[in-house]
Coordinates of C-alpha atoms and ligand atoms in Angstrom, one line a residue:
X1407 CA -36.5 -26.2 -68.9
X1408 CA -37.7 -28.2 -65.7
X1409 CA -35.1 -29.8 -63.7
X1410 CA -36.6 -33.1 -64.1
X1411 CA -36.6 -32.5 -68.1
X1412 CA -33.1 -31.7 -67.8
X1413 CA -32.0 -35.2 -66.8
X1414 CA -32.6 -37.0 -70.2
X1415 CA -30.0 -35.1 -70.9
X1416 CA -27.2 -36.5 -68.7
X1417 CA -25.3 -39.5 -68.7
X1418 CA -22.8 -40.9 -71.1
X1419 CA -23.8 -41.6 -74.7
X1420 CA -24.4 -45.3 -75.6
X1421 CA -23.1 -46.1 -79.1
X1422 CA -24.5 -49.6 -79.2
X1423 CA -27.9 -48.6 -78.9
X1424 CA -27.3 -46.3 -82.0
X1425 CA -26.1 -49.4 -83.7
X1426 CA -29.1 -51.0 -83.2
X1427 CA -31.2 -48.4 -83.9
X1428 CA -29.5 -47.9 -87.5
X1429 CA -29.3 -51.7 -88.0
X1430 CA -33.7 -51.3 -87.5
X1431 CA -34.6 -48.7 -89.4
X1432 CA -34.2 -47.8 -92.8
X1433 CA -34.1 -44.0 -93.0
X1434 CA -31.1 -41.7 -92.1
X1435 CA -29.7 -42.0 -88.2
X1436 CA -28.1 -38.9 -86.7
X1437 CA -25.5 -40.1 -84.5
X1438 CA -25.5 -37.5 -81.1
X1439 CA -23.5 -37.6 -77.9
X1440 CA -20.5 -36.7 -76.2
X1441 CA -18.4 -36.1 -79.6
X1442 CA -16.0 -33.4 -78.0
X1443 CA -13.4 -33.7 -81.2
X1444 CA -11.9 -35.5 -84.6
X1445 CA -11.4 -39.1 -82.6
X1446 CA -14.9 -39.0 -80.6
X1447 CA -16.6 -37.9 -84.8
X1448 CA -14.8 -40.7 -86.2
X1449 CA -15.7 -43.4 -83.2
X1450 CA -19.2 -42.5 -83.6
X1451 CA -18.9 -43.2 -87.2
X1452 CA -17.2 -46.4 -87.6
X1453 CA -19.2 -48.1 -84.0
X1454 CA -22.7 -47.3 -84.9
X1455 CA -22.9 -47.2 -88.9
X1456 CA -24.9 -43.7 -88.4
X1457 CA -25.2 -41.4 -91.5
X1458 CA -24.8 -38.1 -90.1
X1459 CA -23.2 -36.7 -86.5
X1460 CA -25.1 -33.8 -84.7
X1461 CA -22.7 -31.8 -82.2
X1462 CA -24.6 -30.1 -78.9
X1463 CA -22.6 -29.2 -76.3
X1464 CA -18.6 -28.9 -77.4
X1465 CA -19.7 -26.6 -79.7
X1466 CA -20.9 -23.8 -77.3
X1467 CA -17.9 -21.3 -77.6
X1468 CA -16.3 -23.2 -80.3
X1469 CA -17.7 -23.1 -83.6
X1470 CA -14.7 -23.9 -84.8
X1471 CA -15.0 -27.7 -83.8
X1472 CA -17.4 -28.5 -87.0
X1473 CA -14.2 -27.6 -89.9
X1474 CA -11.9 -28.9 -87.7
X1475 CA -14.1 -32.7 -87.4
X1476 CA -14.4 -32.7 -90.8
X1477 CA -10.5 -31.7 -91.5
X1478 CA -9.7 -34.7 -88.9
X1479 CA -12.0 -37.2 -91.2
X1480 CA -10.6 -36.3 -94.2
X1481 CA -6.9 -36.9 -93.1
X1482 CA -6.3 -37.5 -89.7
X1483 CA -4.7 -34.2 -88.4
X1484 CA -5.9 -32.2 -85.8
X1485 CA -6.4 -27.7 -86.1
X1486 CA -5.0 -25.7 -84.2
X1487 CA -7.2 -24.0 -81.2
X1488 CA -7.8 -19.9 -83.1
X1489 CA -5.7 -17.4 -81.9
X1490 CA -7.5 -14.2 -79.7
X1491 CA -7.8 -12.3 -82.6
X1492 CA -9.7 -15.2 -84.0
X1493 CA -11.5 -15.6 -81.1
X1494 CA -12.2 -11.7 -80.4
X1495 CA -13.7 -11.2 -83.9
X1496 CA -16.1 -14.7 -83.7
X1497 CA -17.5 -13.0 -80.1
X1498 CA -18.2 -9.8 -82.1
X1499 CA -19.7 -11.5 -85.2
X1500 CA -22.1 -13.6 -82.9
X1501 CA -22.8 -10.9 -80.5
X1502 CA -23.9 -9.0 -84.3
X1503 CA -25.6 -11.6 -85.7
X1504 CA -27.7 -12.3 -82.2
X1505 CA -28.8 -8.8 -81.9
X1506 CA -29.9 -8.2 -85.6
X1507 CA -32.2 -11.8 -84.8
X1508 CA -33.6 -10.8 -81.6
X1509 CA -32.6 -7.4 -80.8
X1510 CA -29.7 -5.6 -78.4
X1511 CA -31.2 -6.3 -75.3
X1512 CA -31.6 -10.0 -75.4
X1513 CA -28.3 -10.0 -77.2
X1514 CA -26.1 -8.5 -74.5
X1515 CA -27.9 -10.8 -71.9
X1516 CA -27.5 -14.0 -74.1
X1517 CA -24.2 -13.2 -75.1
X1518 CA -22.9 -13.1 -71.4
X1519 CA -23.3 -17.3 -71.5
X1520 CA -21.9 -17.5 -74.9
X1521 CA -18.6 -15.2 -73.9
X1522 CA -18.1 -17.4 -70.7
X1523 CA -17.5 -20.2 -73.3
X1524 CA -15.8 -19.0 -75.7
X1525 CA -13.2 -17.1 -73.0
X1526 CA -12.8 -21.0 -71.0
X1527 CA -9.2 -21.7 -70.4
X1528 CA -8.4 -18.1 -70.8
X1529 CA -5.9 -17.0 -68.3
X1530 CA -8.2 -14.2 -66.2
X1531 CA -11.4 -15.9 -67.6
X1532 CA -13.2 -16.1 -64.5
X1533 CA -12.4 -11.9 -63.8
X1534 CA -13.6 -11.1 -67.8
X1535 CA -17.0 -12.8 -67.0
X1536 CA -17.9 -11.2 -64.1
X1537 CA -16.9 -7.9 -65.7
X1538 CA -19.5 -8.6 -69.0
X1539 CA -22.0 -10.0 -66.9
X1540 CA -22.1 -6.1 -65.1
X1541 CA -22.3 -4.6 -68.3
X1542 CA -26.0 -3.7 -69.5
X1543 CA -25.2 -1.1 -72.1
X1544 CA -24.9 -2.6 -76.2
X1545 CA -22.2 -0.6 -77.2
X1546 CA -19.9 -0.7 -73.5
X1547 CA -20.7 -4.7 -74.4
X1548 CA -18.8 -4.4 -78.2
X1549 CA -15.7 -2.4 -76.3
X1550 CA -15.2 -4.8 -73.4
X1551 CA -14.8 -7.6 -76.0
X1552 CA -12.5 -5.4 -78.2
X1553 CA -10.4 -5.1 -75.2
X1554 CA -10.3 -9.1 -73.1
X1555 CA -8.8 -11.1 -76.0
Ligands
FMN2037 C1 -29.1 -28.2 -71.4 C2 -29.5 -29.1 -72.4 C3 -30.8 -29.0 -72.9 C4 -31.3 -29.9 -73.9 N1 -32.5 -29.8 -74.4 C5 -33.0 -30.6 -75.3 C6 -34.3 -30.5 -75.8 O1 -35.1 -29.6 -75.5 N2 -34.7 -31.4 -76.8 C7 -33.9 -32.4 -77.2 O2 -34.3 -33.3 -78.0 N3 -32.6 -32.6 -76.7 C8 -32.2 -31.7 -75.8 N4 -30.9 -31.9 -75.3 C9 -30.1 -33.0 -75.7 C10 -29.1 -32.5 -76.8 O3 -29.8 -32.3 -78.0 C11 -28.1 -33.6 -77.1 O4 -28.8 -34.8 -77.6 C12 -27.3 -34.0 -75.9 O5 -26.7 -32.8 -75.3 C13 -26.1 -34.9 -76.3 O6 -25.3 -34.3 -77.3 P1 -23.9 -33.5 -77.0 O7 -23.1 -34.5 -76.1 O8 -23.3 -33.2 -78.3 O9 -24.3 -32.3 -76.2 C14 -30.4 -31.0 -74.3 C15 -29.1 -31.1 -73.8 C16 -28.7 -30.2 -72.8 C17 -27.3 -30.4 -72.2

């Protein structure tokens, strides 16, 4: 994507604008912007009036944030983060489920983004990515994982 097509994408959401925009128009609104967690879901909700929440960026390394929204808007409490193990076996499943859709090669490459997410916060995080993004071979790919979390 072009640098200049890139900044639409910054900045702060604006939730009265949703508002507006659901107030005007009488189909579904999809609320979108800077919901990181339960609190951020539910402010979206209850400001703008929208129908439906769409989740972009918190979600890259954490699929986990979509059950644990809707756990937090059923009855207020709060998941905790997934263990390694957890963690470890997500990173394999998506590295699987990439490859069967568009092949090892690509896999492994896109994979090296996605495994810089999901290892954030990790103590040694910075060392584990440099280490995948050197790897070019599938199956050295699967062991590394089995062995960083
Ligand atoms: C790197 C990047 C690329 C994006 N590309 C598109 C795009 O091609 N089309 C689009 O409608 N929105 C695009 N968006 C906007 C997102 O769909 C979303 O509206 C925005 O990231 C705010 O939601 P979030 O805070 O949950 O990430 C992009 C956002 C980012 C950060």
């Amino acid at each position: 994507m072009a640098e200049q097509e890139m900044n639409f994408f910054h900045g702060d959401v604006d939730l009265d604008i949703i508002k507006k925009v659901k107030e005007a128009v009488s189909i579904p609104v999809i609320g979108n912007g800077n919901i990181v967690d339960g609190k951020s879901a539910k402010e979206m909700f209850e400001k703008t009036g929208c129908d439906a929440i769409m989740i972009g960026r918190a979600s890259n390394g954490n699929p986990w944030i979509f059950n644990n929204i809707i756990k937090y808007l059923e009855d207020g409490t709060e998941i905790l983060k997934p263990d390694n193990e957890e963690i470890k076996k997500t990173i394999l499943r998506h590295l699987e489920m990439l490859s069967d859709f568009e092949g090892k090669e690509v896999a492994l490459l896109e994979m090296r983004k996605h495994i810089a997410w999901y290892t954030k916060g990790m103590p040694g995080a910075s060392a584990i990515r440099n280490e995948i993004n050197q790897i070019t071979d599938y199956d050295k790919l699967v062991n590394k994982i089995k062995e960083i979390c």
